[in-house]
Coordinates of C-alpha atoms in Angstrom, one line a residue:
I364 CA 41.6 119.5 102.6
G365 CA 38.2 118.8 101.0
S366 CA 39.8 116.0 99.1
G367 CA 41.0 114.3 102.3
F368 CA 44.5 115.8 102.4
D369 CA 46.4 116.7 105.6
E370 CA 48.6 119.8 105.5
I371 CA 52.3 119.4 106.5
V372 CA 54.9 122.1 107.1
T373 CA 58.6 121.3 106.5
P374 CA 61.7 123.5 106.9
S375 CA 62.7 125.8 104.0
L376 CA 66.4 125.1 104.7
V377 CA 67.6 121.9 103.1
G378 CA 70.9 120.3 102.2
E379 CA 72.3 118.8 99.0
N380 CA 72.0 115.3 100.5
L381 CA 68.2 115.6 100.5
Y382 CA 68.3 116.3 96.7
K383 CA 70.6 113.5 96.0
E384 CA 68.7 111.0 98.2
F385 CA 65.5 111.6 96.2
M386 CA 67.0 111.9 92.7
H387 CA 66.4 115.7 92.4
K388 CA 68.5 118.3 90.6
Y389 CA 69.2 121.8 91.8
D390 CA 71.0 124.8 90.2
Y391 CA 74.0 125.8 92.2
E392 CA 74.3 129.2 90.4
T393 CA 70.7 130.2 91.4
S394 CA 70.7 128.6 94.8
L395 CA 70.4 130.9 97.9
R396 CA 73.0 129.5 100.3
V397 CA 73.8 129.9 104.0
K398 CA 77.2 131.5 104.6
N399 CA 77.8 129.6 107.9
P400 CA 75.5 126.6 108.0
Q401 CA 75.1 124.8 111.3
S402 CA 74.7 121.4 109.6
E403 CA 74.8 119.7 106.2
D404 CA 71.0 119.5 106.2
A405 CA 70.6 123.3 106.2
T406 CA 72.9 124.7 103.7
M407 CA 70.5 126.5 101.3
L408 CA 66.9 127.5 100.7
R409 CA 65.1 124.9 98.7
Q410 CA 64.3 125.2 95.0
A411 CA 61.7 122.4 95.1
V412 CA 59.2 121.2 97.7
M413 CA 59.1 117.6 96.6
P414 CA 62.3 116.4 98.3
S415 CA 60.8 117.5 101.6
I416 CA 57.5 115.8 100.9
L417 CA 59.3 112.5 100.0
N418 CA 61.3 112.8 103.2
V419 CA 58.1 113.0 105.2
V420 CA 56.5 110.1 103.2
K421 CA 59.5 107.8 104.0
Y422 CA 59.4 108.8 107.7
N423 CA 55.7 107.9 107.9
F424 CA 56.2 104.6 105.9
D425 CA 59.1 103.5 108.1
N426 CA 57.0 104.1 111.2
G427 CA 54.1 102.0 109.9
Q428 CA 51.8 104.7 108.4
K429 CA 51.0 103.4 104.9
N430 CA 47.8 105.2 104.0
F431 CA 47.7 108.9 103.8
R432 CA 47.2 112.1 101.7
M433 CA 49.4 115.0 102.5
Y434 CA 50.2 118.4 100.9
E435 CA 52.2 121.5 101.6
V436 CA 52.0 125.1 100.4
A437 CA 55.6 126.5 100.5
K438 CA 58.0 128.7 98.6
A439 CA 60.9 127.9 96.4
Y440 CA 63.8 130.3 96.2
F441 CA 66.0 131.3 93.2
V442 CA 68.7 134.0 93.0
K443 CA 67.9 136.1 89.9
S444 CA 70.2 139.1 90.3
Q445 CA 72.7 140.8 92.6
A446 CA 71.1 142.1 95.8
D447 CA 71.0 145.9 96.4
E448 CA 69.2 148.4 98.7
D449 CA 65.9 148.1 96.8
N450 CA 65.9 144.5 95.7
S451 CA 66.9 141.2 97.4
G452 CA 67.6 139.7 94.0
V453 CA 65.7 136.6 95.0
E454 CA 62.6 135.2 93.4
E455 CA 60.2 133.6 95.9
Q456 CA 57.9 131.2 94.0
R457 CA 54.8 129.8 95.8
R458 CA 54.4 126.1 95.3
L459 CA 51.8 123.4 96.0
A460 CA 53.1 119.9 96.4
G461 CA 51.5 116.7 97.7
A462 CA 51.6 112.9 97.9
V463 CA 49.0 110.1 97.9
F464 CA 50.0 106.8 99.4
G465 CA 48.2 103.5 99.9
S466 CA 44.4 103.0 99.8
I467 CA 42.2 105.8 98.4
N468 CA 39.5 105.3 101.1
N469 CA 41.7 104.1 104.0
E470 CA 39.0 105.1 106.5
L471 CA 36.8 102.4 105.0
W472 CA 38.2 99.1 106.2
R473 CA 36.4 97.1 103.6
D474 CA 37.6 99.2 100.7
K475 CA 41.2 98.7 99.9
T476 CA 41.3 100.2 96.4
P477 CA 44.9 101.3 95.7
V478 CA 45.5 104.8 94.5
D479 CA 46.4 105.2 90.8
F480 CA 47.4 108.0 88.4
Y481 CA 43.8 108.9 87.6
S482 CA 42.7 109.3 91.2
V483 CA 45.5 111.8 91.9
K484 CA 44.9 113.6 88.5
G485 CA 41.2 113.8 89.6
V486 CA 42.1 115.7 92.7
L487 CA 44.0 118.3 90.7
E488 CA 41.2 118.5 88.1
N489 CA 38.8 119.2 91.0
L490 CA 41.0 122.0 92.1
F491 CA 41.2 123.6 88.7
E492 CA 37.4 123.3 88.4
Q493 CA 36.9 125.1 91.7
L494 CA 39.2 127.9 90.3
N495 CA 37.3 128.0 87.0
L496 CA 40.5 127.1 85.1
T497 CA 39.6 123.7 83.6
K498 CA 39.4 124.8 80.0
R499 CA 42.9 126.3 80.2
I500 CA 44.7 123.3 81.7
V501 CA 46.5 120.8 79.6
F502 CA 47.8 117.4 80.9
A503 CA 50.5 116.0 78.5
P504 CA 52.7 112.9 78.6
F505 CA 56.3 113.3 79.4
D506 CA 58.6 113.8 76.4
E507 CA 62.3 113.1 76.4
N508 CA 63.3 116.4 77.9
D509 CA 60.7 116.0 80.7
S510 CA 62.1 112.6 81.6
K511 CA 65.5 114.2 82.0
T512 CA 64.2 117.1 84.1
Y513 CA 62.0 114.9 86.3
E514 CA 64.3 111.8 86.7
F515 CA 62.6 110.9 89.9
M516 CA 59.2 110.4 88.1
H517 CA 58.0 107.3 86.2
P518 CA 58.3 108.3 82.5
A519 CA 55.2 106.4 81.4
Q520 CA 52.9 107.1 84.3
S521 CA 53.4 110.8 84.7
A522 CA 52.2 114.0 83.1
K523 CA 53.3 117.6 82.7
I524 CA 50.7 120.2 83.5
S525 CA 50.5 123.4 81.5
L526 CA 48.3 126.5 81.5
M527 CA 47.1 128.0 78.2
G528 CA 46.9 131.7 77.7
K529 CA 48.9 134.5 76.1
N530 CA 52.0 132.6 77.2
F531 CA 52.0 128.8 77.4
T532 CA 53.1 128.3 81.1
T533 CA 54.3 125.0 82.6
L534 CA 52.8 124.6 86.0
G535 CA 54.3 121.4 87.1
Y536 CA 53.8 117.6 87.1
V537 CA 51.7 114.7 88.5
G538 CA 52.4 111.0 88.5
K539 CA 54.1 108.0 90.0
I540 CA 57.6 108.1 91.3
H541 CA 60.3 106.2 89.4
P542 CA 60.7 102.5 90.2
I543 CA 64.4 103.1 91.0
L544 CA 63.5 105.7 93.6
K545 CA 60.7 103.4 94.9
D546 CA 63.2 100.6 95.4
D547 CA 65.7 103.0 97.1
M548 CA 63.0 104.1 99.5
K549 CA 62.1 100.5 100.1
F550 CA 58.4 100.9 99.4
N551 CA 56.2 97.9 98.7
Q552 CA 53.4 100.0 97.3
D553 CA 53.2 102.9 94.7
L554 CA 53.5 106.5 95.6
F555 CA 51.9 109.3 93.5
V556 CA 53.0 112.9 93.8
F557 CA 52.5 116.3 92.3
E558 CA 54.1 119.8 92.5
L559 CA 52.6 122.9 90.9
N560 CA 53.5 126.6 90.6
L561 CA 50.7 127.9 92.8
Q562 CA 51.6 131.5 92.2
A563 CA 51.0 131.1 88.4
I564 CA 47.7 129.4 89.1
L565 CA 46.5 132.1 91.4
D566 CA 47.6 134.8 89.0
A567 CA 45.5 133.2 86.3
V568 CA 42.3 133.2 88.4
S569 CA 40.0 136.1 87.3
Q570 CA 39.4 138.5 90.1
S571 CA 35.9 139.9 90.3
T572 CA 34.6 142.5 92.9
V573 CA 31.3 141.8 94.4
K574 CA 29.0 144.9 94.4
Y575 CA 26.2 145.3 96.9
K576 CA 23.0 147.4 96.4
K577 CA 21.5 149.4 99.2
L578 CA 18.6 147.6 100.9
P579 CA 15.2 149.0 99.9
V580 CA 13.4 151.2 102.5
S581 CA 9.9 149.7 101.7
L582 CA 8.9 146.1 101.5
P583 CA 8.6 144.6 98.0
V584 CA 5.1 144.4 96.4
T585 CA 4.2 141.1 94.7
R586 CA 0.6 141.9 93.8
D587 CA -1.2 145.2 93.4
I588 CA -5.0 145.4 93.2
A589 CA -6.8 148.7 92.6
F590 CA -10.6 149.2 93.2
A591 CA -12.8 152.0 91.9
L592 CA -15.7 152.8 94.3
D593 CA -18.4 155.4 94.6

């Protein structure tokens, strides 16, 4: 919010068409599906937040809103085991996803500087600095496997974000959407997006307990002068 983003809230229930429309993959085996869906747009709980973000971006663009910053904190759902009395068998992963579209300072009518990769990367760097994680964060260019995983992202203007520690954890990605997806969405300007595993980030933040001392009964003495008199 301090970086000028507006929060959005989108439904957790999605359909396969949403994934296909925005060039996303999903794992059918680990998807949590609705037994009796009321529509094709609500057949399962989402495994990624980005398709919902892109859907909102397109809706805004089609209605004339071409300068905005938006984000969402939501959960992704994955079936990990068979449900029983003690365990649902579903992993709920907290995610942070967002999009930046149009001018960086759209409130300043004279400044029409377009957003680029580094301005969005700077927003995330600021977040990591606030959480005191800067030294553990690594931004790396996409390799061949990343380009296959994130087919909807521009392979040369995107980066994978990882967290160093006992285990090298992949947090997510940041960058520009693929030109093919841009043309499919009929955009005439670039769109930059990011999605991160927020739960992994929060788990890495060191928790410290603030301890308070009891207030002194007497006022503090800053100077003490003693006199010896007859």
